[in-house]
PDB file of C-alpha atoms in Angstrom:
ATOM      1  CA  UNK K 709      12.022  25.871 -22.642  1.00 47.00           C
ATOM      2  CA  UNK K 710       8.474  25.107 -24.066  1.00 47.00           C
ATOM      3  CA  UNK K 711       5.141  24.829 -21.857  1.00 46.00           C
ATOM      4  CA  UNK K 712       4.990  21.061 -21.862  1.00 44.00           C
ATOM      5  CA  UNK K 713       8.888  20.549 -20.795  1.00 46.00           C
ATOM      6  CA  UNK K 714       8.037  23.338 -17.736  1.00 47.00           C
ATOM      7  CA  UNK K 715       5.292  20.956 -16.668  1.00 45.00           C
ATOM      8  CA  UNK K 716       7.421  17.797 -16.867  1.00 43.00           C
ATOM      9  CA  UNK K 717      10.368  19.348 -14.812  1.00 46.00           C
ATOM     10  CA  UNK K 718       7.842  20.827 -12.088  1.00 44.00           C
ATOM     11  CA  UNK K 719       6.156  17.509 -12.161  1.00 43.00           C
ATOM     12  CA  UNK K 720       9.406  15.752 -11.289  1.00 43.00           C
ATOM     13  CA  UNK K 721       9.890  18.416  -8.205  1.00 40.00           C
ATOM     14  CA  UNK K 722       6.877  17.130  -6.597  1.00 40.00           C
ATOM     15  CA  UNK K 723       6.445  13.607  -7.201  1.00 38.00           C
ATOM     16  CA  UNK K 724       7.333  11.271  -3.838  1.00 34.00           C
ATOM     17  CA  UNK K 725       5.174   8.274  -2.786  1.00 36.00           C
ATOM     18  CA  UNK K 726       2.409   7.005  -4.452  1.00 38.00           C
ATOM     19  CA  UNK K 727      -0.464   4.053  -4.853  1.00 36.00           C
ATOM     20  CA  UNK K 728      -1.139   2.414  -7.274  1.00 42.00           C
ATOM     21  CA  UNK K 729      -4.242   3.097  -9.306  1.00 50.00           C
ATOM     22  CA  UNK K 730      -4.109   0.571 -12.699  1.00 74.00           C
ATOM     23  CA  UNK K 731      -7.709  -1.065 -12.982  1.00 88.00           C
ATOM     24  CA  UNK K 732      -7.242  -5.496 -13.196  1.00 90.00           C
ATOM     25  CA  UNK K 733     -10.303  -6.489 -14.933  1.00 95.00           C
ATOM     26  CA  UNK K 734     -11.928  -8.354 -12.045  1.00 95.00           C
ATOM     27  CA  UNK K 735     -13.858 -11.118 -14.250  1.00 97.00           C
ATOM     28  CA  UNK K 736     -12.609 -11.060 -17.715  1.00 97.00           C
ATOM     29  CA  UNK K 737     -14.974 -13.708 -18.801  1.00 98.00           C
ATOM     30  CA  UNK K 738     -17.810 -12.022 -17.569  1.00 98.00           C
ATOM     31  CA  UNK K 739     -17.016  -8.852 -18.842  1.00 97.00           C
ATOM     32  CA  UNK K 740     -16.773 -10.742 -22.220  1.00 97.00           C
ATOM     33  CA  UNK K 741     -20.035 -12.203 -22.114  1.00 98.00           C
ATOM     34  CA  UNK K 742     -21.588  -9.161 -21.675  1.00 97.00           C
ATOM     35  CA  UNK K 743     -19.654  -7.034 -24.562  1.00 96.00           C
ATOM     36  CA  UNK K 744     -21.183  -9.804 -26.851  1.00 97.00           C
ATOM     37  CA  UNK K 745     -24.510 -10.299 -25.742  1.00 97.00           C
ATOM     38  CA  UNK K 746     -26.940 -10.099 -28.357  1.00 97.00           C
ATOM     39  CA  UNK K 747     -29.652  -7.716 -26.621  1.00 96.00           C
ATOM     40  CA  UNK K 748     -29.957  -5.639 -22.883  1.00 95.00           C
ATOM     41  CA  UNK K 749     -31.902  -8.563 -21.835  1.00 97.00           C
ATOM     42  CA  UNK K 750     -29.050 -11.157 -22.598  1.00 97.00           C
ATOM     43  CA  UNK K 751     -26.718  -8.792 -19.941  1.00 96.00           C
ATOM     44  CA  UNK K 752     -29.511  -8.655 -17.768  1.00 97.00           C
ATOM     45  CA  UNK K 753     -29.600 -12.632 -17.075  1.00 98.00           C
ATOM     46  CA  UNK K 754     -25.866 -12.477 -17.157  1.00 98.00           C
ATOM     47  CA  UNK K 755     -26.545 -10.381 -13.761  1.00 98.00           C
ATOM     48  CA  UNK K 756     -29.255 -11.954 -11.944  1.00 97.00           C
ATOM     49  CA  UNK K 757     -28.037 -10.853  -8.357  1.00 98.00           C
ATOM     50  CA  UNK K 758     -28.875  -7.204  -7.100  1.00 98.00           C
ATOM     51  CA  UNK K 759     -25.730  -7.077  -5.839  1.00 98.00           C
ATOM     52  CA  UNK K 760     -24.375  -7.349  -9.898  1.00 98.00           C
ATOM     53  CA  UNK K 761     -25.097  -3.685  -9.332  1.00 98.00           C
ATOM     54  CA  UNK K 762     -23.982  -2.268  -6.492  1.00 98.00           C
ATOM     55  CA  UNK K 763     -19.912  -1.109  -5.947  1.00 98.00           C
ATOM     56  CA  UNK K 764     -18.739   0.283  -2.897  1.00 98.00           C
ATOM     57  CA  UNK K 765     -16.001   2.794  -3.826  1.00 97.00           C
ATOM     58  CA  UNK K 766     -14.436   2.779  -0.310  1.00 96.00           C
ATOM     59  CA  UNK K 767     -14.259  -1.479   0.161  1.00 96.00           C
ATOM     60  CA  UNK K 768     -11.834  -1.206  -2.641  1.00 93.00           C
ATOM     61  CA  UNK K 769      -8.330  -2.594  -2.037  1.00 88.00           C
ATOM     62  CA  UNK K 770      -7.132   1.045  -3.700  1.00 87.00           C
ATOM     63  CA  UNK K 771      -8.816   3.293  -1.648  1.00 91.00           C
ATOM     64  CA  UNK K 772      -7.067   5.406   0.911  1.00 90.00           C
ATOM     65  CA  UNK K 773      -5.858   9.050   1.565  1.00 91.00           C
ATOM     66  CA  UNK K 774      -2.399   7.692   2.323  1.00 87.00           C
ATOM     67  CA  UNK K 775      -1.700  10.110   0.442  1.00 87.00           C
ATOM     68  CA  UNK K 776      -4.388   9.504  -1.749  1.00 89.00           C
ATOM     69  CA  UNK K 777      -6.127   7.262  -4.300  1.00 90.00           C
ATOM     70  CA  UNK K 778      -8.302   7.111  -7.661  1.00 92.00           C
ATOM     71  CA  UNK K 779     -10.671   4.400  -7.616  1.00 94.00           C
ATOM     72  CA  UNK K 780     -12.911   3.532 -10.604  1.00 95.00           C
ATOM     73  CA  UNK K 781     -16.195   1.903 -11.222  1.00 97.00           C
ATOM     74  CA  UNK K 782     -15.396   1.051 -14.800  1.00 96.00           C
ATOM     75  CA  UNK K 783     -15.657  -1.995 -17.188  1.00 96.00           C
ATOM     76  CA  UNK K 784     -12.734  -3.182 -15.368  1.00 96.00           C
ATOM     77  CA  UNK K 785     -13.997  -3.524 -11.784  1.00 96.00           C
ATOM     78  CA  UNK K 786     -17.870  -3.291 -11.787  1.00 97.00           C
ATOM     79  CA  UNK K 787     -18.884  -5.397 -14.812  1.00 97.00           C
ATOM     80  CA  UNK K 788     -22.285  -3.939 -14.867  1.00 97.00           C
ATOM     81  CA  UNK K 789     -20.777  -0.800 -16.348  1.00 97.00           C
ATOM     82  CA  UNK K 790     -21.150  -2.568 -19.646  1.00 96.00           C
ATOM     83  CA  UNK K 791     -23.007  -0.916 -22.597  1.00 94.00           C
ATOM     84  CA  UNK K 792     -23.716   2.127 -20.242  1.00 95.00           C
ATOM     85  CA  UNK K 793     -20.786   4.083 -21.702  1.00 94.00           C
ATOM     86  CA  UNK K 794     -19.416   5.346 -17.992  1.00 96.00           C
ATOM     87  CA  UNK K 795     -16.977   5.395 -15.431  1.00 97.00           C
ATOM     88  CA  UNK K 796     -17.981   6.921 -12.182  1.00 97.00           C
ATOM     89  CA  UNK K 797     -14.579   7.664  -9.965  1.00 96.00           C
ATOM     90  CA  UNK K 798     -14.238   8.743  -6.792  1.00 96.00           C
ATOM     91  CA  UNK K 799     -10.735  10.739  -5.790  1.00 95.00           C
ATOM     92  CA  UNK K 800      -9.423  10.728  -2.244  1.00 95.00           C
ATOM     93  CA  UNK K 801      -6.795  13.346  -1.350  1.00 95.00           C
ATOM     94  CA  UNK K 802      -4.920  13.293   1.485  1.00 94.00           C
ATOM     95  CA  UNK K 803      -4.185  17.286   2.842  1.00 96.00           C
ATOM     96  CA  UNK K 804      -1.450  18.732   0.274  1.00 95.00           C
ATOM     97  CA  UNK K 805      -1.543  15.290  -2.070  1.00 92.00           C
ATOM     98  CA  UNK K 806      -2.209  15.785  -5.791  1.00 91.00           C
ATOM     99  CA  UNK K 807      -3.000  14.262  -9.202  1.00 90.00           C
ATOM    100  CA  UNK K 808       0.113  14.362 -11.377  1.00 88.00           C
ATOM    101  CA  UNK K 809      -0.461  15.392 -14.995  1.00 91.00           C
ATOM    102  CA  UNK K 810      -2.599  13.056 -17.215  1.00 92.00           C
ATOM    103  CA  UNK K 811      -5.233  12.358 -19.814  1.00 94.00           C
ATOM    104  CA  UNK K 812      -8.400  10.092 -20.614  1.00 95.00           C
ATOM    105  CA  UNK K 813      -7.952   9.414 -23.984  1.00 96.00           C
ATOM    106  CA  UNK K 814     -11.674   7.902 -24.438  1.00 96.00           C
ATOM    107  CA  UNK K 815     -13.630  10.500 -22.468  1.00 97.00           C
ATOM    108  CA  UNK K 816     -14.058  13.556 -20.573  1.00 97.00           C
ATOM    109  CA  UNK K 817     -14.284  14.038 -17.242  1.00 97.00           C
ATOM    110  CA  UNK K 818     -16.476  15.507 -15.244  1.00 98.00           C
ATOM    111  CA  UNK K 819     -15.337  16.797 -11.587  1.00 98.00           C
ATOM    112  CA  UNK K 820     -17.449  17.825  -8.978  1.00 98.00           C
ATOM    113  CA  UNK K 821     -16.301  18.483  -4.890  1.00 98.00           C
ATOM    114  CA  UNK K 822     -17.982  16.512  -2.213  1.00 98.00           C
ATOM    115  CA  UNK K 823     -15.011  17.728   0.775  1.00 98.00           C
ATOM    116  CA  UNK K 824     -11.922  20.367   0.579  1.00 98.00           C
ATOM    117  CA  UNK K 825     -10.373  22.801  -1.652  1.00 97.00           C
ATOM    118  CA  UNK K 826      -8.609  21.718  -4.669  1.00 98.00           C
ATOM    119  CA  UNK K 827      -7.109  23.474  -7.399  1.00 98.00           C
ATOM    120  CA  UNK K 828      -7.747  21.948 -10.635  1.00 98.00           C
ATOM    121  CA  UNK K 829      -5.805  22.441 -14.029  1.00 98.00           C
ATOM    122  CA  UNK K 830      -5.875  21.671 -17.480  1.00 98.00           C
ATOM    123  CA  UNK K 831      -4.559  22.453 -21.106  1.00 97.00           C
ATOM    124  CA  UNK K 832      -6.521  21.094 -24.243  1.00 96.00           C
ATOM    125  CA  UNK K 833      -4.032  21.180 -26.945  1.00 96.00           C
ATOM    126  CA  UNK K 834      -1.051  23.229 -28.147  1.00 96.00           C
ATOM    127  CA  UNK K 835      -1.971  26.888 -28.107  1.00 97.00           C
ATOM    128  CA  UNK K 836      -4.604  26.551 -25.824  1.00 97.00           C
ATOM    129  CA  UNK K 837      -4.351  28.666 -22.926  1.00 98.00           C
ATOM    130  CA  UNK K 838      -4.022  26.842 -19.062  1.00 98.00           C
ATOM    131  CA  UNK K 839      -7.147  26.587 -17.046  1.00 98.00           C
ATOM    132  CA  UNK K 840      -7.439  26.535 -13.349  1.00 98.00           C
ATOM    133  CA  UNK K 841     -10.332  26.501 -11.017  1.00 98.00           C
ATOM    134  CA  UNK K 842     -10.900  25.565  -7.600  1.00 98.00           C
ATOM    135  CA  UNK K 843     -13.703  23.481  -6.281  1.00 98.00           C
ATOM    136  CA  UNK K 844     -15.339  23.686  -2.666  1.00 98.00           C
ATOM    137  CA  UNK K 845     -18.134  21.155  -2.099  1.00 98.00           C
ATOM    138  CA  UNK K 846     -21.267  21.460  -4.606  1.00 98.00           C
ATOM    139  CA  UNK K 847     -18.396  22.866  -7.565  1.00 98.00           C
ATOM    140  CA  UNK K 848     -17.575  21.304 -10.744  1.00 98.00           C
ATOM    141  CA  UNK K 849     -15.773  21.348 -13.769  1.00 98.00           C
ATOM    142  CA  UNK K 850     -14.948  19.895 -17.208  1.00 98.00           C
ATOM    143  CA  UNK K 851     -11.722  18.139 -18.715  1.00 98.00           C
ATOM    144  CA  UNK K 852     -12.591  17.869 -21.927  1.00 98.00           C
ATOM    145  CA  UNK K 853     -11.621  14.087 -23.869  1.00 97.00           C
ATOM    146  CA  UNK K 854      -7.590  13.704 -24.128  1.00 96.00           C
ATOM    147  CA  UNK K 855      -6.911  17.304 -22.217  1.00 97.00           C
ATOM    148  CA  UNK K 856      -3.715  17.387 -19.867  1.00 96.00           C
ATOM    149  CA  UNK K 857      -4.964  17.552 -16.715  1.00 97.00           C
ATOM    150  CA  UNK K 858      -4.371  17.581 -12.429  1.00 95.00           C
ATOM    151  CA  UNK K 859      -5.683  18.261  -9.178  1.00 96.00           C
ATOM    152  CA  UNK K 860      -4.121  19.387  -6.074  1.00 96.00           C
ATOM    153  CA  UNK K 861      -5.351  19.846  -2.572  1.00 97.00           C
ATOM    154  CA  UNK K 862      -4.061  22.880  -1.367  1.00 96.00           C
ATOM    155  CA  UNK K 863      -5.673  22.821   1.755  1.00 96.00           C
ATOM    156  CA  UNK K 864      -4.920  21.357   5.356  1.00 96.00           C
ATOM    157  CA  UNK K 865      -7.462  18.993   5.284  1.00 96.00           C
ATOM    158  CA  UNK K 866      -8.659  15.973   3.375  1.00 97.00           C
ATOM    159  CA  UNK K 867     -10.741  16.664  -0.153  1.00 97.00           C
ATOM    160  CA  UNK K 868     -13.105  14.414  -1.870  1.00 97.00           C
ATOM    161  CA  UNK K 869     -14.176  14.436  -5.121  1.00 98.00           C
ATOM    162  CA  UNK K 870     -16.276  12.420  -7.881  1.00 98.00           C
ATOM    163  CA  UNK K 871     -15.387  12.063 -11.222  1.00 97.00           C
ATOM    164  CA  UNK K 872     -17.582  11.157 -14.057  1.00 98.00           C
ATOM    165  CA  UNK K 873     -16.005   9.945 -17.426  1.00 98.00           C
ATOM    166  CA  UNK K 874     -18.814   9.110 -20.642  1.00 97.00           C
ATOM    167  CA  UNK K 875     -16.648   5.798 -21.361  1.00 96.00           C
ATOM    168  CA  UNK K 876     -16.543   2.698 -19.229  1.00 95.00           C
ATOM    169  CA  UNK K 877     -12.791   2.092 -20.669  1.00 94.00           C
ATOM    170  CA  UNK K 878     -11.605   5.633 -19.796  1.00 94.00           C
ATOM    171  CA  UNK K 879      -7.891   4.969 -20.009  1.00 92.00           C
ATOM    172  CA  UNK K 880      -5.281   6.846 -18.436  1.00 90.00           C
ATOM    173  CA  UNK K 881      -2.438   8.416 -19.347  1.00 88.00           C
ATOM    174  CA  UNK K 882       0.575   9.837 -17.043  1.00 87.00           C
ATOM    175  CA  UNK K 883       2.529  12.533 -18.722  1.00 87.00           C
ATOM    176  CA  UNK K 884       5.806  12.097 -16.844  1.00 84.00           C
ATOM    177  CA  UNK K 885       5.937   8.387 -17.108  1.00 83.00           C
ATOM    178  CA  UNK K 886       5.026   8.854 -21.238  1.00 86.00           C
ATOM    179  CA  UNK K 887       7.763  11.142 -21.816  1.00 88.00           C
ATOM    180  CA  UNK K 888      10.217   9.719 -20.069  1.00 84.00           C
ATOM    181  CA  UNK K 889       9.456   6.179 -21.765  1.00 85.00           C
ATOM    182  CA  UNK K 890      10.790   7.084 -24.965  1.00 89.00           C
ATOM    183  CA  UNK K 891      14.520   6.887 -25.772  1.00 91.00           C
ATOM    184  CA  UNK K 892      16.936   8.837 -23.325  1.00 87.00           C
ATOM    185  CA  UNK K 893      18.592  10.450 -26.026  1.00 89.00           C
ATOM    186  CA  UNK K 894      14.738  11.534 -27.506  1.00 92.00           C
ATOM    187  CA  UNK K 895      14.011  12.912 -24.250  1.00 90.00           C
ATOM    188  CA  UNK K 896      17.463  14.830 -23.587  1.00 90.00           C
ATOM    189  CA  UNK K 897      16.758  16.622 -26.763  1.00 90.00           C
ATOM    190  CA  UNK K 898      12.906  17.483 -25.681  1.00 89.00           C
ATOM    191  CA  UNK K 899      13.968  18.551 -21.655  1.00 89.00           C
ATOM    192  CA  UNK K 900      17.345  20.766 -23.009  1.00 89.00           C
ATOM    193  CA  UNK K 901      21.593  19.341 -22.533  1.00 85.00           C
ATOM    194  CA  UNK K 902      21.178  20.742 -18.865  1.00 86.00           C
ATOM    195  CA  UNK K 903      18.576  17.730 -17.902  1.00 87.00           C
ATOM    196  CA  UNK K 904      19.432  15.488 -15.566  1.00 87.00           C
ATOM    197  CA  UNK K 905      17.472  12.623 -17.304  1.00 85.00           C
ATOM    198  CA  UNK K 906      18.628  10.245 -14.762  1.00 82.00           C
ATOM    199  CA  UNK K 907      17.448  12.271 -11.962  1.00 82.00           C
ATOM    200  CA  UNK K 908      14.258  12.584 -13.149  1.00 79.00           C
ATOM    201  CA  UNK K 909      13.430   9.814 -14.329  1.00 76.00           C
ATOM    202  CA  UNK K 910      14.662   8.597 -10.571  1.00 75.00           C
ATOM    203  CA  UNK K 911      12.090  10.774  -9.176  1.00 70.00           C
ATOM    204  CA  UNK K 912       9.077   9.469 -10.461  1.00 73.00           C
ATOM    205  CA  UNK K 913       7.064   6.599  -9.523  1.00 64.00           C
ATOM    206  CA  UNK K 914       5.984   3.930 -11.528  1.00 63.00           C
ATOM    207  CA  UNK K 915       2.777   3.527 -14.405  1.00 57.00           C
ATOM    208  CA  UNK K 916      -0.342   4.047 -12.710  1.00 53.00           C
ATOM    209  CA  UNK K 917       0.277   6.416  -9.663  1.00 50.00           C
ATOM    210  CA  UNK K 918      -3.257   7.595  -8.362  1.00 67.00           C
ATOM    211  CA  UNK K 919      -1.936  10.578  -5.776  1.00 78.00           C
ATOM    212  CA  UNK K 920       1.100  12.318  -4.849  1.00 82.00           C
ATOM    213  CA  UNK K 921       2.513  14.474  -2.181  1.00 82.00           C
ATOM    214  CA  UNK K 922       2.051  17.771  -3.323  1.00 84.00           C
ATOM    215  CA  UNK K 923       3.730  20.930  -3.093  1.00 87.00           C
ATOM    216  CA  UNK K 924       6.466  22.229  -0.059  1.00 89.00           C
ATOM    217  CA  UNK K 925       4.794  25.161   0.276  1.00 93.00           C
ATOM    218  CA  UNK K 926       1.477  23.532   0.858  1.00 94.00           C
ATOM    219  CA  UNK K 927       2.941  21.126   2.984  1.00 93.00           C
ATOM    220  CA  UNK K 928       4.806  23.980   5.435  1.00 94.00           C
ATOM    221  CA  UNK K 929       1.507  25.961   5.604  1.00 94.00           C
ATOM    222  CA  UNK K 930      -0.496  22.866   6.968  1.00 94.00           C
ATOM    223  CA  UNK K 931       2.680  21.577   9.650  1.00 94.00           C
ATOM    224  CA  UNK K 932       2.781  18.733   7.905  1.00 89.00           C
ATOM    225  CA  UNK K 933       5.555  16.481   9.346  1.00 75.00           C
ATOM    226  CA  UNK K 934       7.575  14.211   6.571  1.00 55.00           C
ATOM    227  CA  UNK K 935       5.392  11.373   8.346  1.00 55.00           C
ATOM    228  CA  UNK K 936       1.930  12.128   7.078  1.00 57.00           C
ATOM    229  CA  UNK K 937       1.088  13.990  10.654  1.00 59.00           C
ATOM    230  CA  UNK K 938       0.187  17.343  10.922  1.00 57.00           C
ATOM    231  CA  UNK K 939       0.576  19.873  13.660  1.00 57.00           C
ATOM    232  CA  UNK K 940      -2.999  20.308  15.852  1.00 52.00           C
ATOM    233  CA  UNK K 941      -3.110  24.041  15.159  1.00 52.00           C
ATOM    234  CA  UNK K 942      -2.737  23.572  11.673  1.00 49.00           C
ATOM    235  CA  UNK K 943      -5.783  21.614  10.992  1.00 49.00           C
ATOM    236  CA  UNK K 944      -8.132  23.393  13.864  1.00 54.00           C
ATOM    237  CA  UNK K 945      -6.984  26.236  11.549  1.00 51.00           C
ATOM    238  CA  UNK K 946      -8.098  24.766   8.022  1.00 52.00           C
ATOM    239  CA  UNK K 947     -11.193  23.687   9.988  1.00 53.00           C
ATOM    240  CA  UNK K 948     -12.416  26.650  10.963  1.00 55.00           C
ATOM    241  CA  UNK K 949     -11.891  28.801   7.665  1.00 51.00           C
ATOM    242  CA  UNK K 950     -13.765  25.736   5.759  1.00 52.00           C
ATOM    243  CA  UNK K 951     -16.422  26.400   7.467  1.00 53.00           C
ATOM    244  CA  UNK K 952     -16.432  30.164   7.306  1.00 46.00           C
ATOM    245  CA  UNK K 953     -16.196  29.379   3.232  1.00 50.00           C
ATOM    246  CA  UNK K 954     -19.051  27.122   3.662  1.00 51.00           C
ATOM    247  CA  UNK K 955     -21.014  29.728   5.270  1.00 51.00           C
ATOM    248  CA  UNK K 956     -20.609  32.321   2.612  1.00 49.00           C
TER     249      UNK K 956
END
């Protein structure tokens, strides 16, 4: 079995609930307007209100750590990202939720921890070799433009992180959803005749999931119940050897 069917059918293992993370373009005409306007000035009128320029990541319908949430300040939803060429994203993970595998096709990302420990990983192309770091508030790192890439928050509490992406119409990509979009019989021959297509394809949410339950093993370490809850000596715990990490 290649590398990129062993991510699909370890993807498929973990994904459970989700949100929803697809960016609505809030004020199409607006956003218009300001794609055509003739000079910086012309945008500027177009946004006469100081509040034009200010977007509150967490009064967003999207965001939550239940278990978790992307939400985007992009051409979409803050129309004053126009003709600045970025997306500024902040992630929410809920303890043990993750990313599932995807792409930016216009831009890379850059990822820097505010709160938490999360693994990230990503491949740039066939032949490239897998990457994984983890980030502790004040670390970063790079997905480069159209790499296969996720995050997963391996510890028992919650993790915060902000993205930065150089294109204000990022795009996203979800690798399980992509495959398993093409014709069954296209797929069956990419995942092997023991794939349980139908299984899989049962087991994984819908276009434009932002976070994911993550692994069982995470999810065991921390207590967490199949509610969301976790166990009080779980989290005093993952408290205490944050801030010993912190400290160091």
């Amino acid at each position: 079995m290649n590398v990129f069917s062993s991510v699909i059918l370890v993807l498929c293992t973990f994904l459970s609930t989700h949100v929803q993370a697809v960016d609505v373009t809030v004020n199409p005409a607006l956003v218009g307007q300001l794609k055509t306007a003739a000079t910086q000035l012309d945008r500027l009128n177009l946004l006469p209100e100081d509040s034009d320029w200010l977007f509150d990541f967490t009064a967003q319908p999207k965001y939550t750590f239940s278990p978790g949430s992307v939400v985007n300040a992009n051409a979409a939803t803050f129309p004053a990202t126009v003709g600045n060429g970025m997306t500024m994203a902040m992630i929410s993970l809920d303890p043990c939720s993750m990313l599932p595998p995807h792409y930016h096709p216009r831009a890379s990302n850059y990822v820097v921890a505010v709160e938490g420990t999360t693994d990230t990983y990503f491949i740039e192309e066939n032949g490239a070799r897998l990457v994984k770091n983890t980030l502790t508030p004040g670390k970063m790192t790079i997905f480069p433009q159209a790499s296969v890439h996720t995050m997963v928050n391996t510890g028992c509490v919650k993790a915060q992180l902000v993205s930065a992406l150089n294109n204000e119409d990022q795009g996203t990509q979800n690798m399980a959803n992509t495959l398993l979009s093409l014709p069954s019989d296209i797929v069956q021959r990419i995942l092997g005749a023991g794939a349980d297509i139908t299984t899989l394809a049962g087991g994984i949410p819908p276009v434009g999931t932002g976070s994911n339950s993550g692994t069982q093993e995470c999810l065991a370490r921390c207590g967490i119940n199949n509610n969301g809850t976790s166990t009080p000596s779980s989290t005093k715990k993952e408290k205490r050897s944050m801030r010993i990490d912190q400290r160091e």
